[in-house]
Coordinates of C-alpha atoms and ligand atoms in Angstrom, one line a residue:
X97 CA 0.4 55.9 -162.9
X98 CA 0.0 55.4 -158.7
X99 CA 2.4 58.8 -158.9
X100 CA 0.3 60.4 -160.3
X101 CA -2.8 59.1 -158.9
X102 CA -0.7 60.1 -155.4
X103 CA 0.2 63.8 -156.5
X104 CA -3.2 64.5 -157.9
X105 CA -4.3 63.4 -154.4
X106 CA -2.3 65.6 -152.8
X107 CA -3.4 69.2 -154.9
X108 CA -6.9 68.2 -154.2
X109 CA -5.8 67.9 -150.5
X110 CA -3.8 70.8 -150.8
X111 CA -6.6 73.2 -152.8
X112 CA -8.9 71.6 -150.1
X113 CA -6.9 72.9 -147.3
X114 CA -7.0 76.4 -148.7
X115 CA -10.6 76.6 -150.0
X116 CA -11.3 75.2 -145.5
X117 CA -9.1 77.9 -144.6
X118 CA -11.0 80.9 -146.2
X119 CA -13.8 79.1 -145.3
X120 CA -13.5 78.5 -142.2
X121 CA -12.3 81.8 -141.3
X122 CA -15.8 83.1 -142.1
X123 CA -17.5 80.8 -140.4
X124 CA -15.2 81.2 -137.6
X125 CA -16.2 85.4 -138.0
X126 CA -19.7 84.8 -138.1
X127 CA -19.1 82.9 -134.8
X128 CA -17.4 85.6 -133.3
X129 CA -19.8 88.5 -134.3
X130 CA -21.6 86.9 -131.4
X131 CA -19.8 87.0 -129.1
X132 CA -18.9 90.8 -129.5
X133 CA -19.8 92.9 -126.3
X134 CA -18.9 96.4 -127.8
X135 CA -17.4 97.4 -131.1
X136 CA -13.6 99.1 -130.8
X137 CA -13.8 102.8 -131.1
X138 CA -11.4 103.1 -133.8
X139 CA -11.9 106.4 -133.9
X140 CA -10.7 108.0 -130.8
X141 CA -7.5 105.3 -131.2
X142 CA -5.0 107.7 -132.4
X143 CA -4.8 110.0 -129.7
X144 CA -5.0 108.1 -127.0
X145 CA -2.2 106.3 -127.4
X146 CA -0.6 104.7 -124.0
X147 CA 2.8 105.6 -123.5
X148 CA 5.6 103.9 -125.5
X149 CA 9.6 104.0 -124.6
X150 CA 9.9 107.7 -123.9
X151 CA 7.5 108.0 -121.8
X152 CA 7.3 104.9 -120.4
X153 CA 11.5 105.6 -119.1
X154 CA 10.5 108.7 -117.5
X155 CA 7.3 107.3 -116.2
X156 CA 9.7 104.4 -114.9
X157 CA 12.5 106.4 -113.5
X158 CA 9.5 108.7 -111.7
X159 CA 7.8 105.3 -110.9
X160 CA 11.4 104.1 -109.3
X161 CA 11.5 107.6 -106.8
X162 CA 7.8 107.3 -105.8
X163 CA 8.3 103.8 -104.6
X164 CA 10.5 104.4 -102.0
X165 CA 7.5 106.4 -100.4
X166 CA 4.5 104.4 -101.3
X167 CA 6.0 101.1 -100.6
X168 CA 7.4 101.1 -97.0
X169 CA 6.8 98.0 -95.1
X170 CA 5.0 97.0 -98.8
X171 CA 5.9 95.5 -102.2
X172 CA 9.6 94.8 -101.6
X173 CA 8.1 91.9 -99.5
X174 CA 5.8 91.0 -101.6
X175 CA 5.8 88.0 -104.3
X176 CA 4.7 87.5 -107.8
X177 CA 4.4 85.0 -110.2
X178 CA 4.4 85.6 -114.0
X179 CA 3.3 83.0 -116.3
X180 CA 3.9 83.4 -119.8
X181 CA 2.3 81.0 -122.8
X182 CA 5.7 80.4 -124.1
X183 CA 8.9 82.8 -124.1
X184 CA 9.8 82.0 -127.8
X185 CA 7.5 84.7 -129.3
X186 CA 9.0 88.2 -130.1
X187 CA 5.9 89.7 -128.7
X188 CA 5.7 88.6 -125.4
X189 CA 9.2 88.3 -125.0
X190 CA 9.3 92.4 -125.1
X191 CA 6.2 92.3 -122.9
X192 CA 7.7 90.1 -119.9
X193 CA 10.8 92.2 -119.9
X194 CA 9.1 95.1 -119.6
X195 CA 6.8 93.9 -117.2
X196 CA 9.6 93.0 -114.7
X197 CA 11.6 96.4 -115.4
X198 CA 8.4 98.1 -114.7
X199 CA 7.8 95.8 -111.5
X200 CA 11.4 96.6 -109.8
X201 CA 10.5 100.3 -110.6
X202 CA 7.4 99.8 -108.8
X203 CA 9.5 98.7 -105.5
X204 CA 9.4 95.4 -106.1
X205 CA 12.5 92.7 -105.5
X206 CA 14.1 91.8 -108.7
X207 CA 14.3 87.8 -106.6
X208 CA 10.0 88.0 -105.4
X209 CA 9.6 88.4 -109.3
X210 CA 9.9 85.0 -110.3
X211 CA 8.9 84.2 -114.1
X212 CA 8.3 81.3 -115.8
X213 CA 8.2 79.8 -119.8
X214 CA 4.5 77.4 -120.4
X215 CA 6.4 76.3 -123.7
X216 CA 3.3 76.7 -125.4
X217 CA 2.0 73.3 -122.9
X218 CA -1.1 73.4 -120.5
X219 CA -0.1 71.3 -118.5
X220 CA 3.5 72.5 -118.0
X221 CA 1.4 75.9 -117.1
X222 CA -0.7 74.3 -115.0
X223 CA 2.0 72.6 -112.9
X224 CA 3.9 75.9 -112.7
X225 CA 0.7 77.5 -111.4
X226 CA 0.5 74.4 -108.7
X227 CA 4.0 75.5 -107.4
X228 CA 3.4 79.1 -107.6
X229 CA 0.2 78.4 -105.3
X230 CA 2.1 76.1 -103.0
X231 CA 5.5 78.3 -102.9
X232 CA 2.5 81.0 -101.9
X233 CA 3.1 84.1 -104.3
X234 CA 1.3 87.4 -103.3
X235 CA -0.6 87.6 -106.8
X236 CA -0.1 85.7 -109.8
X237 CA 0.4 87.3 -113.9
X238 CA -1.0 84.9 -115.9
X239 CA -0.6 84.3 -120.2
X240 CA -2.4 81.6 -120.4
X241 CA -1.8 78.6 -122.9
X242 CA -4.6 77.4 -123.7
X243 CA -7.9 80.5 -123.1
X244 CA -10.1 77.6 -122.6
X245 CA -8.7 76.5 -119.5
X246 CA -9.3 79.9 -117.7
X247 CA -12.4 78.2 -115.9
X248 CA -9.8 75.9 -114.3
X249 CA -7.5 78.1 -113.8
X250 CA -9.3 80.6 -112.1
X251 CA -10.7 78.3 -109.6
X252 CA -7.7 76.9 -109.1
X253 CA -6.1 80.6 -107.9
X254 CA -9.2 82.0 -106.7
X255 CA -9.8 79.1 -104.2
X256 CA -6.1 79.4 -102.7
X257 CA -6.9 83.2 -102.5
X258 CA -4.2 84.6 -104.5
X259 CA -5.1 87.1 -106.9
X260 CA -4.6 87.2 -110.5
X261 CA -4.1 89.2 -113.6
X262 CA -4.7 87.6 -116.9
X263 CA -2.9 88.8 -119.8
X264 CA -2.5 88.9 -123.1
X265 CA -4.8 86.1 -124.4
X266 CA -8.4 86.8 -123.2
X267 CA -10.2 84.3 -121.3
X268 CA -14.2 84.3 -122.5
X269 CA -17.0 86.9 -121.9
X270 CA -18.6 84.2 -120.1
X271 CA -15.8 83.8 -117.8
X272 CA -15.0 87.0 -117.1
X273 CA -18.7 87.8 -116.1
X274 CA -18.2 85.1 -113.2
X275 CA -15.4 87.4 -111.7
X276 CA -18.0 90.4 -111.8
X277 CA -20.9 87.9 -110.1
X278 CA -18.7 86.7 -107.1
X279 CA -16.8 90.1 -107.3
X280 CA -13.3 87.7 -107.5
X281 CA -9.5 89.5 -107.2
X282 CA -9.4 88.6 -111.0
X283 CA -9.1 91.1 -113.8
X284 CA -8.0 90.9 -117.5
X285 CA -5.8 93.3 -119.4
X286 CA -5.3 93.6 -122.9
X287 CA -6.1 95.3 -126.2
X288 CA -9.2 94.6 -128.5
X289 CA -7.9 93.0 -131.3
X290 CA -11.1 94.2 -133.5
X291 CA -9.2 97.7 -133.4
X292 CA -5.9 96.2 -134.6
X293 CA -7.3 94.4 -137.1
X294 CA -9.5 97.3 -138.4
X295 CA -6.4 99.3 -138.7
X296 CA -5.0 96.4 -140.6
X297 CA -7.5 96.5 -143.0
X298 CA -7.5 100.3 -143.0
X299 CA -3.6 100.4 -144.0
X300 CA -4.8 99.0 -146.8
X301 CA -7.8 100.3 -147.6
X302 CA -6.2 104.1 -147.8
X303 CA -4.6 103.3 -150.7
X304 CA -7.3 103.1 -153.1
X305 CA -8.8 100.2 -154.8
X306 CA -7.6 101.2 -157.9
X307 CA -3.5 100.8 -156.4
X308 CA -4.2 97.6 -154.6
X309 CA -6.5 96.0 -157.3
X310 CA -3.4 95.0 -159.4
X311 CA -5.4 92.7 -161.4
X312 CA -7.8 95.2 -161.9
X313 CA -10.5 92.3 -161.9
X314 CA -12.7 94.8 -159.6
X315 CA -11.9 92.6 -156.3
X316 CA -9.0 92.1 -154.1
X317 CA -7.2 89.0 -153.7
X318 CA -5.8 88.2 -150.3
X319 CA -3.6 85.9 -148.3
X320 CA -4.7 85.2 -144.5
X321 CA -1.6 84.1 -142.3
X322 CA -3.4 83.3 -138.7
X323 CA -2.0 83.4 -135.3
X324 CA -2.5 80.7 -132.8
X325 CA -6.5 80.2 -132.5
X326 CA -5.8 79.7 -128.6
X327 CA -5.6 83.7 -128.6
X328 CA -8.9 85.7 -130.1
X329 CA -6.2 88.1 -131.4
X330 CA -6.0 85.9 -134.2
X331 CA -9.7 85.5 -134.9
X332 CA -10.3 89.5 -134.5
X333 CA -7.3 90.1 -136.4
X334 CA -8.3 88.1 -139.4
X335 CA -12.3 89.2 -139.5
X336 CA -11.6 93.0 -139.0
X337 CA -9.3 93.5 -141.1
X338 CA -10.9 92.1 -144.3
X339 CA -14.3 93.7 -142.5
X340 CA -12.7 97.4 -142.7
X341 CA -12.2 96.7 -146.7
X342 CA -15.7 95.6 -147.2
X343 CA -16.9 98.0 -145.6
X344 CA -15.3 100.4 -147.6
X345 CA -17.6 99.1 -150.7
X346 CA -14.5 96.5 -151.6
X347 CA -15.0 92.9 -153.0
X348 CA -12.9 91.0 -151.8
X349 CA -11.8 87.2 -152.4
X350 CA -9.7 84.9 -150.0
X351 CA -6.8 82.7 -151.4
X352 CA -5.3 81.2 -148.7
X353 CA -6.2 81.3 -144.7
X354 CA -4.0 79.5 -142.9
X355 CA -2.7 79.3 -139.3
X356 CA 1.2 80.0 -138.7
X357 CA 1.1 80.5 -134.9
X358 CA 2.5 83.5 -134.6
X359 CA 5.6 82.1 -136.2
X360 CA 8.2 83.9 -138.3
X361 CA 9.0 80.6 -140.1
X362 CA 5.5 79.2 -140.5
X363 CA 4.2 82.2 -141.9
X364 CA 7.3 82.4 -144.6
X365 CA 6.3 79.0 -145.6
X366 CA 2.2 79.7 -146.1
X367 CA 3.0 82.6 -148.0
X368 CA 5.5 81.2 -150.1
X369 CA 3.3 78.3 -150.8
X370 CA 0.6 80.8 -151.8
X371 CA 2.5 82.6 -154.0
X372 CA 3.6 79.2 -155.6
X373 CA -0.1 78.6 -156.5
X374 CA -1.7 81.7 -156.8
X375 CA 1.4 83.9 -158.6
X376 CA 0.6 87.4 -159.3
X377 CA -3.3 87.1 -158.2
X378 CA -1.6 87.7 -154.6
X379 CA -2.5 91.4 -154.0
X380 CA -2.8 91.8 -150.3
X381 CA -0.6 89.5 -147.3
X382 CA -2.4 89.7 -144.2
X383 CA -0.7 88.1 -141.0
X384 CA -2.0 88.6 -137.4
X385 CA 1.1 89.5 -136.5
X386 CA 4.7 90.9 -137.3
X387 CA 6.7 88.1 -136.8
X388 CA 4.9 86.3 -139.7
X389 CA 5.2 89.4 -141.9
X390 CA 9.0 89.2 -141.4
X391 CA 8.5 85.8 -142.7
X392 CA 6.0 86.8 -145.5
X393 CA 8.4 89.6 -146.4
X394 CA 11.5 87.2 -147.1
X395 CA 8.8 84.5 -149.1
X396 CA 7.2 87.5 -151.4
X397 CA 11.4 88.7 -151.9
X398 CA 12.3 85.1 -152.6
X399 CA 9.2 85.1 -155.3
X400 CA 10.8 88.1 -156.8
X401 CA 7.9 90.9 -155.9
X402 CA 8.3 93.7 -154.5
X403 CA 5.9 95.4 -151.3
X404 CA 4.3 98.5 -152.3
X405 CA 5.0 97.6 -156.0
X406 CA 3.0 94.7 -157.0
X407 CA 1.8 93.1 -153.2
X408 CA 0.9 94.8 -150.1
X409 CA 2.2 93.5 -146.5
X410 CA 1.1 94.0 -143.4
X411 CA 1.2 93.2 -140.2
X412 CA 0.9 94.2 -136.5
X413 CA 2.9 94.7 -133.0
X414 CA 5.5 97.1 -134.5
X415 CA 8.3 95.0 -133.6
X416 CA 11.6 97.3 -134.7
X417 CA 12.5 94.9 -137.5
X418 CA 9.1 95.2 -138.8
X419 CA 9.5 99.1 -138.2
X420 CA 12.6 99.3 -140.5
X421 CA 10.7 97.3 -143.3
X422 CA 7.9 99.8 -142.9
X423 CA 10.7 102.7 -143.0
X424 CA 12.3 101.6 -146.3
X425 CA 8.9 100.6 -148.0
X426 CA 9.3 97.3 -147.8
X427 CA 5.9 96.5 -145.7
X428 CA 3.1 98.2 -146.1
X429 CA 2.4 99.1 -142.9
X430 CA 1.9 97.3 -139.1
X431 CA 0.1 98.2 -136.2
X432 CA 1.8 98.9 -132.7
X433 CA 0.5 96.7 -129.9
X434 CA 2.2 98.4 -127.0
X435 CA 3.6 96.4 -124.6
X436 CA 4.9 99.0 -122.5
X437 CA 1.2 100.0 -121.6
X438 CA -0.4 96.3 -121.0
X439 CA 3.0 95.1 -118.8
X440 CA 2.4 98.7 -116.7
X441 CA -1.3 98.1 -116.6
X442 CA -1.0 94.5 -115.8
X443 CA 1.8 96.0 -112.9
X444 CA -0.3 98.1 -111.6
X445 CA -3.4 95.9 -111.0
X446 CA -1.0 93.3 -109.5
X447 CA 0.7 96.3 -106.8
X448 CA -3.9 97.1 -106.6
X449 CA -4.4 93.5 -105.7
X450 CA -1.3 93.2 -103.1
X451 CA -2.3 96.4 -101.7
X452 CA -5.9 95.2 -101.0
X453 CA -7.1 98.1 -103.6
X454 CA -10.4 97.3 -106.0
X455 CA -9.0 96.7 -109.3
X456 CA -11.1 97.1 -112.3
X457 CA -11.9 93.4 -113.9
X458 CA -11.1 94.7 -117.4
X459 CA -8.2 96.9 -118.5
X460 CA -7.8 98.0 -122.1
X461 CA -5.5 99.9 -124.2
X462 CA -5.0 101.4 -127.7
X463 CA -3.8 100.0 -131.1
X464 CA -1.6 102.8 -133.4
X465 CA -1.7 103.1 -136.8
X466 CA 1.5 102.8 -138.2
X467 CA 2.7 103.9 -141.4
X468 CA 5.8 105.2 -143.3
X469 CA 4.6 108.4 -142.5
X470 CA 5.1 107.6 -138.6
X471 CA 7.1 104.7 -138.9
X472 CA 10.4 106.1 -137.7
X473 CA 8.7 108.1 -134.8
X474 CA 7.1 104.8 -133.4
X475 CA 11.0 103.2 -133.9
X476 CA 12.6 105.7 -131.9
X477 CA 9.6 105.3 -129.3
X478 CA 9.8 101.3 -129.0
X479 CA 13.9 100.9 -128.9
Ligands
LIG521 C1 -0.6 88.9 -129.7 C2 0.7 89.4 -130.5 C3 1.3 88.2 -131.1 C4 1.6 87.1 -130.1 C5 0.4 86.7 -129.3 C6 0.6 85.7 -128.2 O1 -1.2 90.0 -129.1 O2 0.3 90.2 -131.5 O3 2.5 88.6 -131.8 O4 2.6 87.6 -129.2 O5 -0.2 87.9 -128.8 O6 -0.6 85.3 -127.6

């Protein structure tokens, strides 16, 4: 009797958690809509794609003669400090290597680059940022843990008079605007995640209702799996992409929303626990990112579905493991986030600020639509 008392508890706690999730995403949307400075031109995304691995070797190797001449006396001296949120995450991981390959090529030391793992902890950052300050780097590369604490962080490097590039996770409009006021060595660079996340939707939406409406109840049902909050990515991610189906006349309902932190393993287990409860009324798998479609992919195998058959999957970065799933049909599709352009943009503004040059305060880049279609052109790009 108290068993049972227990369990049916713990569904209510459970369907509670879920029916919060889809909720809350929405709220968490309408939040966001007003905080939105400009809308991504998705339009003009496709061709003007940054350069990926082809490029980006030749632009290295071309980078790597040029330095010789426009670093004498210059950046082989100079010092820099990368902080990244944590270096167990597939993303960044390709991002910091990168950014170091592209920073020797640049003419800096391989030993002035010195970088350094938050492990997802504030205050670990914060104490690395302390030493960095103290040890006095030239300019400091910042992923910050926690977006919230950019206020603090800024003063912090501001008032030692280093200068610093912020990356990946974007601090707030409000913040930003105090670099502009006091005209501060700070800038930002990233992507806007409202494009990725309109592509997402837009994988999806190119289908046809009448494919992805398995049910064929009129609406699509859809699994959220959410990145870490601490990055807007996640909250973009999640709004535009069901946006881009609404707005293509779609009804949609939400299932599940949960958070799974960017994590492969996290987002196996939230969309194996979906599937658990909601069986065949899964249509669509949403996850902010590929390392939690690799995990969705191996939860919606284990359940015995089959992508592009009776479920649809995607993701985005275009990590290559993701890439090959897209290549054999097994994802729907992802979305490249590419690394190679935000590490040489983030470079570059760092080898701006050394050099004394105005850097802009915000650097952006393009999301790429990718699809089986492309899939094995972006592959051979990215490895
Ligand atoms: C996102 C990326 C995720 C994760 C995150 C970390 O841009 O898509 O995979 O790396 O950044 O903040």
């Amino acid at each position: 009797m108290k068993k049972k008392v227990v369990s049916t508890l713990l569904a209510v706690a459970m369907l509670a958690t879920v029916v919060t999730g889809c909720g809350s995403s929405d709220n968490k949307a309408t939040e966001n809509n007003d905080t939105v400075v400009e809308t991504a031109d998705t339009t003009t995304a496709d061709t003007t794609i940054a350069d990926t691995a082809a490029d980006a070797a030749a632009d290295t190797a071309a980078a790597a003669a040029d330095a010789t001449t426009t670093t004498e006396g210059g950046l082989a001296d100079k010092t820099v400090g990368v902080c990244i949120y944590q270096f167990n995450d597939n993303f960044m991981t390709l991002f910091r290597t990168e950014l170091e390959n592209y920073l020797v090529s640049q003419g800096f030391s391989k030993d002035n680059i010195k970088i350094v793992d938050g492990a997802n902890d504030q205050a670990t950052q914060s104490n690395q940022i302390d030493n960095f300050i103290t040890e006095g780097v030239d300019v400091l590369i910042i992923n910050p843990v926690n977006s919230s604490s950019a206020e603090t962080i800024t003063d912090k490097v501001v008032g030692a008079d280093v200068p610093l590039v912020y990356i990946n996770r974007e601090p707030s409009a409000d913040e930003q605007k105090r670099w502009v006021d006091n005209n501060w060595d700070v800038t930002y660079v990233g992507c806007d995640a409202r494009q990725s996340g309109t592509m997402q939707g837009e994988l999806i939406v190119d289908l046809g209702l009448e494919k992805v409406d398995l049910n064929g109840d009129g609406k699509v049902q859809y699994v959220m799996v959410e990145g870490d909050p601490e990055n807007v990515d996640a909250q973009y991610r999640t709004e535009f992409s069901v946006k881009a189906l609404t707005d293509a006349g779609w009804e949609v309902e939400c299932l599940v929303d949960q958070v799974g932190n960017w994590d492969q393993a996290q987002g196996e287990q939230i969309v194996a626990n979906a599937l658990a409860q909601y069986g065949n009324d899964v249509e669509v798998v949403f996850c902010n990112n590929d390392a939690m479609a690799l995990g969705a992919y191996t939860a919606i195998q284990n359940a015995g579905r089959k992508v592009n058959e009776n479920i649809y999957l995607t993701g985005v970065d275009a990590l290559a493991e993701a890439l090959q799933l897209v290549i054999e049909g097994n994802m729907t599709g992802t979305v490249l986030n590419d690394h190679f352009a935000q590490s040489h943009s983030a470079a570059d503004a760092a080898i701006g600020f050394a050099n004394g040059d105005t850097v802009e305060k915000y650097i952006g880049c393009d999301y790429k639509k990718v699809t089986n279609e492309n899939a094995q052109e972006v592959l051979d790009q990215v490895k």
